[in-house]
PDB file of C-alpha atoms in Angstrom:
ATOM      1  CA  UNK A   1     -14.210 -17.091  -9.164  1.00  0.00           C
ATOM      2  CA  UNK A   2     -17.145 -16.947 -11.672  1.00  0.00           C
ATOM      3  CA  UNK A   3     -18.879 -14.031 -12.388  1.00  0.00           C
ATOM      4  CA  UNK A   4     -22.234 -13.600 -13.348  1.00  0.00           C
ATOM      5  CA  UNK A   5     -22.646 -10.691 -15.478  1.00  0.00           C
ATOM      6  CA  UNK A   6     -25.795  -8.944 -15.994  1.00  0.00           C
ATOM      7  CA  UNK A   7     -24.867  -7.071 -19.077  1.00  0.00           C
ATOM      8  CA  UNK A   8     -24.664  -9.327 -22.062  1.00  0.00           C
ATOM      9  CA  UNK A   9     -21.245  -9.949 -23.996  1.00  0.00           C
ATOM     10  CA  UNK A  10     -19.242  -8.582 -21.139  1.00  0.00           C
ATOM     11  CA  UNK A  11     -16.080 -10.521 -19.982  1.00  0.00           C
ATOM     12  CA  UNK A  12     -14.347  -9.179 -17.078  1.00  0.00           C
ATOM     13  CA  UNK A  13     -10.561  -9.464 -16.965  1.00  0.00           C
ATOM     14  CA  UNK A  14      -8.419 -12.151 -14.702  1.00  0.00           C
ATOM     15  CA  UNK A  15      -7.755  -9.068 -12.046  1.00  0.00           C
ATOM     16  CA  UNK A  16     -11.526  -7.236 -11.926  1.00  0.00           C
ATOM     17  CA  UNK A  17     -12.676 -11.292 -11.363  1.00  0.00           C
ATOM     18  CA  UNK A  18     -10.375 -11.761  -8.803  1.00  0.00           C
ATOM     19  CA  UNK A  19     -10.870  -8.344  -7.006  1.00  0.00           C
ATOM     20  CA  UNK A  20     -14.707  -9.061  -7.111  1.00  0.00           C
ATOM     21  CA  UNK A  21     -14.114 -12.810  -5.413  1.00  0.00           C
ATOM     22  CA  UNK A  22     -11.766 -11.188  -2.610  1.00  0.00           C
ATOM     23  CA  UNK A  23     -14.689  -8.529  -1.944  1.00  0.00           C
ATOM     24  CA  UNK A  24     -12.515  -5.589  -3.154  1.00  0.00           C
ATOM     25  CA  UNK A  25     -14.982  -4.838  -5.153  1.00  0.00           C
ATOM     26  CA  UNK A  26     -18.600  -4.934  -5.807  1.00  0.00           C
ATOM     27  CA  UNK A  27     -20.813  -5.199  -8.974  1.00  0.00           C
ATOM     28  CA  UNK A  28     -22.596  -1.792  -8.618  1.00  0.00           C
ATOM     29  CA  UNK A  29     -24.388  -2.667 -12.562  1.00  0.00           C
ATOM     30  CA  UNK A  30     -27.653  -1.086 -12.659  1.00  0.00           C
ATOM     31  CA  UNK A  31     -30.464  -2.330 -14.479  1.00  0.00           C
ATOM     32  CA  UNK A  32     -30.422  -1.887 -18.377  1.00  0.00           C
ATOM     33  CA  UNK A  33     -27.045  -0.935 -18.555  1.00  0.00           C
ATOM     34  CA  UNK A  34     -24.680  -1.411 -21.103  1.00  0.00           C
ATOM     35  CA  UNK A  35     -21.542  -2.053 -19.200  1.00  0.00           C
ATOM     36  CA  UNK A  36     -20.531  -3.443 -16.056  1.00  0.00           C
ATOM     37  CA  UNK A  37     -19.809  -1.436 -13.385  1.00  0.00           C
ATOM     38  CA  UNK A  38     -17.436  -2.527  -9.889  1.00  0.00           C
ATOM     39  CA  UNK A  39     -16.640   0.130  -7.675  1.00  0.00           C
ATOM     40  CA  UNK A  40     -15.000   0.285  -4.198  1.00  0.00           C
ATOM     41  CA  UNK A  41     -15.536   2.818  -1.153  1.00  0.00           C
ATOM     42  CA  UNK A  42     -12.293   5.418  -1.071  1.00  0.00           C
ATOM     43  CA  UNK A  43      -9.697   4.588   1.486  1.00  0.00           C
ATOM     44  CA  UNK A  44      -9.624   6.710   4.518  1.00  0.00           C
ATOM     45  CA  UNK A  45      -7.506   9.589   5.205  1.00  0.00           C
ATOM     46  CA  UNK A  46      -4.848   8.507   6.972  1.00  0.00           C
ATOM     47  CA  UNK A  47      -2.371  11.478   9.228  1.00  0.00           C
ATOM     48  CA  UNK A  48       0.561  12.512   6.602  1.00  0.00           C
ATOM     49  CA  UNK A  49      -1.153  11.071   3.803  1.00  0.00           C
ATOM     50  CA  UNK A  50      -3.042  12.087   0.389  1.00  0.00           C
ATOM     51  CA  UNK A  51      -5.306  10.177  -1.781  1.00  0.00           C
ATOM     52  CA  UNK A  52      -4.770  11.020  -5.404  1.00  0.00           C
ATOM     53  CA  UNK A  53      -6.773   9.103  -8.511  1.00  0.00           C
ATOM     54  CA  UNK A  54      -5.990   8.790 -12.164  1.00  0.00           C
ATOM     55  CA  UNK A  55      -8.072   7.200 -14.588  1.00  0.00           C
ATOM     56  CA  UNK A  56      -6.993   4.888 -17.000  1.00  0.00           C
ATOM     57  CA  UNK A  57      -6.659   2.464 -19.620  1.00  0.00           C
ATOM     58  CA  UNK A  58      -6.366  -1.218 -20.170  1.00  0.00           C
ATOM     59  CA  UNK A  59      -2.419  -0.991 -21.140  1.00  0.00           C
ATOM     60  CA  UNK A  60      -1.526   1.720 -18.644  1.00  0.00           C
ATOM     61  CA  UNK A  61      -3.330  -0.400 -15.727  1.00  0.00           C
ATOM     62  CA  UNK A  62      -1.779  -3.758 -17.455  1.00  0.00           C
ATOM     63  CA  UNK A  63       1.620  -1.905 -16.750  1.00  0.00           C
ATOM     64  CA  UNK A  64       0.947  -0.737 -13.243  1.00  0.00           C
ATOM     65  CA  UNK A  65      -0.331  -4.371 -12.211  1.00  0.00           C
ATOM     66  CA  UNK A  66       2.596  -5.918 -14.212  1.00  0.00           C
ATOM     67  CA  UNK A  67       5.464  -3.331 -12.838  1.00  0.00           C
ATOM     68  CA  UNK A  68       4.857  -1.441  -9.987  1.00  0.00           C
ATOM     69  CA  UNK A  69       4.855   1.480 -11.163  1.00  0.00           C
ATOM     70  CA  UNK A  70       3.093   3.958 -13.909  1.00  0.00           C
ATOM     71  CA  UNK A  71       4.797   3.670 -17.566  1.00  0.00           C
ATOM     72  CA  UNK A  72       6.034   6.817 -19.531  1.00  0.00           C
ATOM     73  CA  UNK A  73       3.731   6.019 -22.083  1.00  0.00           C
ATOM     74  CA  UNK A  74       0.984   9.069 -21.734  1.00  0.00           C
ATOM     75  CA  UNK A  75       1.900  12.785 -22.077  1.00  0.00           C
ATOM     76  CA  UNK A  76       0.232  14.386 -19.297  1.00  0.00           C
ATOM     77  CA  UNK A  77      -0.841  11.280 -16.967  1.00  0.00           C
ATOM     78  CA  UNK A  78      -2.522  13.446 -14.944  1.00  0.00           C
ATOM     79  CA  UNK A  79      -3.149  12.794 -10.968  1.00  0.00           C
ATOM     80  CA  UNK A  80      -6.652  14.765  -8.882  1.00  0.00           C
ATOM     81  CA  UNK A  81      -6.590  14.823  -5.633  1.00  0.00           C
ATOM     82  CA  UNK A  82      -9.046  14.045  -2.590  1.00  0.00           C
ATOM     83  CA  UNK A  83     -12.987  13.154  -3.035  1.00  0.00           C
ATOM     84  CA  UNK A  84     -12.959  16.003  -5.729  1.00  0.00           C
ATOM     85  CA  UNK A  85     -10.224  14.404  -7.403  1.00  0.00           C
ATOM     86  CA  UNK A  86     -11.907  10.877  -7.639  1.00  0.00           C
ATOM     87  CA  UNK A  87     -15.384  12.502  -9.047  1.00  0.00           C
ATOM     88  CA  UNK A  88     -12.997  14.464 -11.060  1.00  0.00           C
ATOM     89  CA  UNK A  89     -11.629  10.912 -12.271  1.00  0.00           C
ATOM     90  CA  UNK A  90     -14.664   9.117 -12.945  1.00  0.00           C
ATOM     91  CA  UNK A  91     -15.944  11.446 -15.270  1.00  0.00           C
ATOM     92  CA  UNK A  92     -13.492   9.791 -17.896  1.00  0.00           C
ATOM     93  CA  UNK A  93     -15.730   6.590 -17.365  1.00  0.00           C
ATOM     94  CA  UNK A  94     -19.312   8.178 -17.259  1.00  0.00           C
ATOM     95  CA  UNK A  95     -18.546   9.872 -20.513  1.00  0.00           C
ATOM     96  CA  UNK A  96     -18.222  12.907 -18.815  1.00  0.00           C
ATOM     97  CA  UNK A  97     -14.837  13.769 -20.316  1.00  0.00           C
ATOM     98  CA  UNK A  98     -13.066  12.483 -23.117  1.00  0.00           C
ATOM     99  CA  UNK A  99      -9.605  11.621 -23.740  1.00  0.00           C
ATOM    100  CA  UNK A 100      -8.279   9.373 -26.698  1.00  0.00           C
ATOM    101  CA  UNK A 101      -6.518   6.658 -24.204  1.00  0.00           C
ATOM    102  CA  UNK A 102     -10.238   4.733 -23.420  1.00  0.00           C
ATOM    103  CA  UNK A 103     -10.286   4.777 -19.576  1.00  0.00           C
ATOM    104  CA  UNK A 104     -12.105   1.735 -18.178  1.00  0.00           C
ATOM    105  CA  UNK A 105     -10.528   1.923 -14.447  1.00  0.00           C
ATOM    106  CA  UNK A 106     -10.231   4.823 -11.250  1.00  0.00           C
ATOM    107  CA  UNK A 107      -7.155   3.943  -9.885  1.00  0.00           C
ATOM    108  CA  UNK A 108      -6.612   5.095  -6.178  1.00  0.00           C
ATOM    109  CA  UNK A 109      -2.733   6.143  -4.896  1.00  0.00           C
ATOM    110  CA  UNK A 110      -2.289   6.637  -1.492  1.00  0.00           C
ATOM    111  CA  UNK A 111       0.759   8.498  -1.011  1.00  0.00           C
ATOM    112  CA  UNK A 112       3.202  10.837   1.805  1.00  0.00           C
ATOM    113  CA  UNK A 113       1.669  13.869   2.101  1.00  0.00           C
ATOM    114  CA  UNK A 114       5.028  15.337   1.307  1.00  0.00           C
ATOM    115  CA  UNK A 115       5.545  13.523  -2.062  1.00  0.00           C
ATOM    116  CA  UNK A 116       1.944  15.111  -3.316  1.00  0.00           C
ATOM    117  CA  UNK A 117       2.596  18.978  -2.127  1.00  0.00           C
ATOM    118  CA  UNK A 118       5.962  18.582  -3.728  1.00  0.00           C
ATOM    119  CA  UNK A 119       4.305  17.472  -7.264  1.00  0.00           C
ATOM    120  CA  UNK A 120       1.459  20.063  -6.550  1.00  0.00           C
ATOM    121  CA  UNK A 121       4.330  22.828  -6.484  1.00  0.00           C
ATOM    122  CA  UNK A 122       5.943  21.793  -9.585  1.00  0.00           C
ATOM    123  CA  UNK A 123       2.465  22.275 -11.573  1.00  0.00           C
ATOM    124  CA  UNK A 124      -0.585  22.130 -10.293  1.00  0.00           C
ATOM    125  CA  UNK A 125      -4.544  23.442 -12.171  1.00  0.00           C
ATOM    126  CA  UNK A 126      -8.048  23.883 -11.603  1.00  0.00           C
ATOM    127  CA  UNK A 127     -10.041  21.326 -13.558  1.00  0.00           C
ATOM    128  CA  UNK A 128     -13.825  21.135 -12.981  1.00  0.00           C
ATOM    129  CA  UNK A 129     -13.481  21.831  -9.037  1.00  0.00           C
ATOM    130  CA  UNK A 130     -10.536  19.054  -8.294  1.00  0.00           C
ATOM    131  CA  UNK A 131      -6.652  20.222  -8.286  1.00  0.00           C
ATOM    132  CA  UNK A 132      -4.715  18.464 -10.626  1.00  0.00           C
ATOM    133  CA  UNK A 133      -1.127  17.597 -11.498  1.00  0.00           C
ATOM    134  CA  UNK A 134       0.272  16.145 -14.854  1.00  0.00           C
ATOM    135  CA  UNK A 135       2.953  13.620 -14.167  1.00  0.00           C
ATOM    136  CA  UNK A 136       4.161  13.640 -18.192  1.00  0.00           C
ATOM    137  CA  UNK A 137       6.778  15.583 -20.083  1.00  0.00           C
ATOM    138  CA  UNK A 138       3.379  17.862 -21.082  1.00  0.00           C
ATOM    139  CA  UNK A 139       2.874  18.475 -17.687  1.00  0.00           C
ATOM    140  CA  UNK A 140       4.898  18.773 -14.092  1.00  0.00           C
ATOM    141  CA  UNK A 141       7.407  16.238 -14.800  1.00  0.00           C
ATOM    142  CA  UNK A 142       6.734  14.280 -11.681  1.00  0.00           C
ATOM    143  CA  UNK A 143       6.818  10.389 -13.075  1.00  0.00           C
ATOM    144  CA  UNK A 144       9.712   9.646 -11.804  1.00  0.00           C
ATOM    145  CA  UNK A 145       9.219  10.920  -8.168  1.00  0.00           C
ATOM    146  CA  UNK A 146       5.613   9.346  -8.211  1.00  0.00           C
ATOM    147  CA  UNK A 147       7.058   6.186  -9.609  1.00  0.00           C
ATOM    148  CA  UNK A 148       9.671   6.058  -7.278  1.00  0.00           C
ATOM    149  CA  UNK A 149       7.539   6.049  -4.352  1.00  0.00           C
ATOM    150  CA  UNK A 150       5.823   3.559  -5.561  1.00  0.00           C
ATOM    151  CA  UNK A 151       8.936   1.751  -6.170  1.00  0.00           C
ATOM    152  CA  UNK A 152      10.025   1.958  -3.128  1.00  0.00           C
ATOM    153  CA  UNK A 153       6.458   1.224  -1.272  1.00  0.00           C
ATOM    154  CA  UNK A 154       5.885   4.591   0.123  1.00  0.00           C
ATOM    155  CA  UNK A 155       3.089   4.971  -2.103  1.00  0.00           C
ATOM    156  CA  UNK A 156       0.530   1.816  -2.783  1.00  0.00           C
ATOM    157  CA  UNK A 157      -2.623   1.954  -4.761  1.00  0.00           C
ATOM    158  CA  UNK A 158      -5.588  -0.241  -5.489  1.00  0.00           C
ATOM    159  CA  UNK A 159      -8.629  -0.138  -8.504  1.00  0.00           C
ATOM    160  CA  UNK A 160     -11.824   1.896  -6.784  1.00  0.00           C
ATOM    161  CA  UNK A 161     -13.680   1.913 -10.142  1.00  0.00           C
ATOM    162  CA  UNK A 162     -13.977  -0.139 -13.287  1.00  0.00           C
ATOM    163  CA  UNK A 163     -16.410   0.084 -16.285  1.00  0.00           C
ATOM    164  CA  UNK A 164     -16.076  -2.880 -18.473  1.00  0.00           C
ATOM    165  CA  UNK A 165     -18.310  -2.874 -21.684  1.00  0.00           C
ATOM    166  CA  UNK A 166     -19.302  -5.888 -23.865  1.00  0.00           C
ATOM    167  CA  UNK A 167     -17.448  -3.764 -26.979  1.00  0.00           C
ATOM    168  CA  UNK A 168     -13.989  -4.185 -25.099  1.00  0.00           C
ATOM    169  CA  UNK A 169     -11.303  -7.277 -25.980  1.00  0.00           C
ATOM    170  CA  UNK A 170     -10.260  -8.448 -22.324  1.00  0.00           C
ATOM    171  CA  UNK A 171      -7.044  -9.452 -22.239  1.00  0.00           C
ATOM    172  CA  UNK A 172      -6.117 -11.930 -19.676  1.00  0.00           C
ATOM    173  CA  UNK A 173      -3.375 -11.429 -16.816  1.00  0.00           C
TER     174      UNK A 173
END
């Protein structure tokens, strides 16, 4: 699929492409701006199920897409939950919030209800209105539980947001 951009210098990556052919997501760019932006509605709440979002970076997501599952790469890899979670999230992208591992994506999980309450027990904070939990050694410890439901399909997730400026080096997938 070719993509158009309307922000000059800006390459999208193999997936966002592909995602934008398919519909998954649309090119929400405003006028003047000086990154693409492709965003997606949230899923819906489904009975015995949570929506959590994590924002992240081009190697983390490369991982994810690649393995199936989250890497042990980040200290805290911190998970919001619900609509506060995801505007939670997407301050990393608006600039908002800063954190040294360059966010470009909002990735939503949908997981069992069960799985979530069970991380939110082992640690669980307030941060700017949205509940969080750290999956990394720094935080509640819960990679391998998240990872394992993704593993084993309980858990799926898809990208809901992606800013891609003309100062990043896509990598192909």
């Amino acid at each position: 699929m070719q993509f158009k951009s309307r922000v000059k210098g800006v390459k999208l990556l193999g997936y966002e492409r592909e995602l934008v052919g398919r519909g998954e997501l649309t090119d929400v760019t405003h006028d003047g701006a000086s990154a693409v932006w492709l965003s997606a509605e949230s899923a819906e709440e489904e009975q015995m199920r949570t929506l959590v979002y994590r924002p992240m970076g081009d190697a983390e997501l490369s991982h994810l897409l690649t393995h199936g599952e989250l890497p042990d790469t980040q200290p805290y890899q911190t998970i919001v939950r619900g609509a506060e979670g995801r505007q939670y999230a997407e301050k990393y992208l608006r600039g908002a919030k800063w954190v040294d591992s360059s966010p470009t994506t909002v990735v939503e999980f949908v997981c069992p209800s069960e799985l979530i309450e069970e991380l939110f027990v082992m640690q669980c904070k307030p941060e700017d209105g949205a509940l969080s939990h750290g999956l990394g050694d720094k935080g509640g410890h819960g990679l391998p539980k998240f990872n394992e439901s993704l593993r084993a399909g309980t858990s799926r997730y898809r990208i809901v947001l992606v800013k891609r400026g003309p100062n990043a080096r896509p990598r192909s997938r």
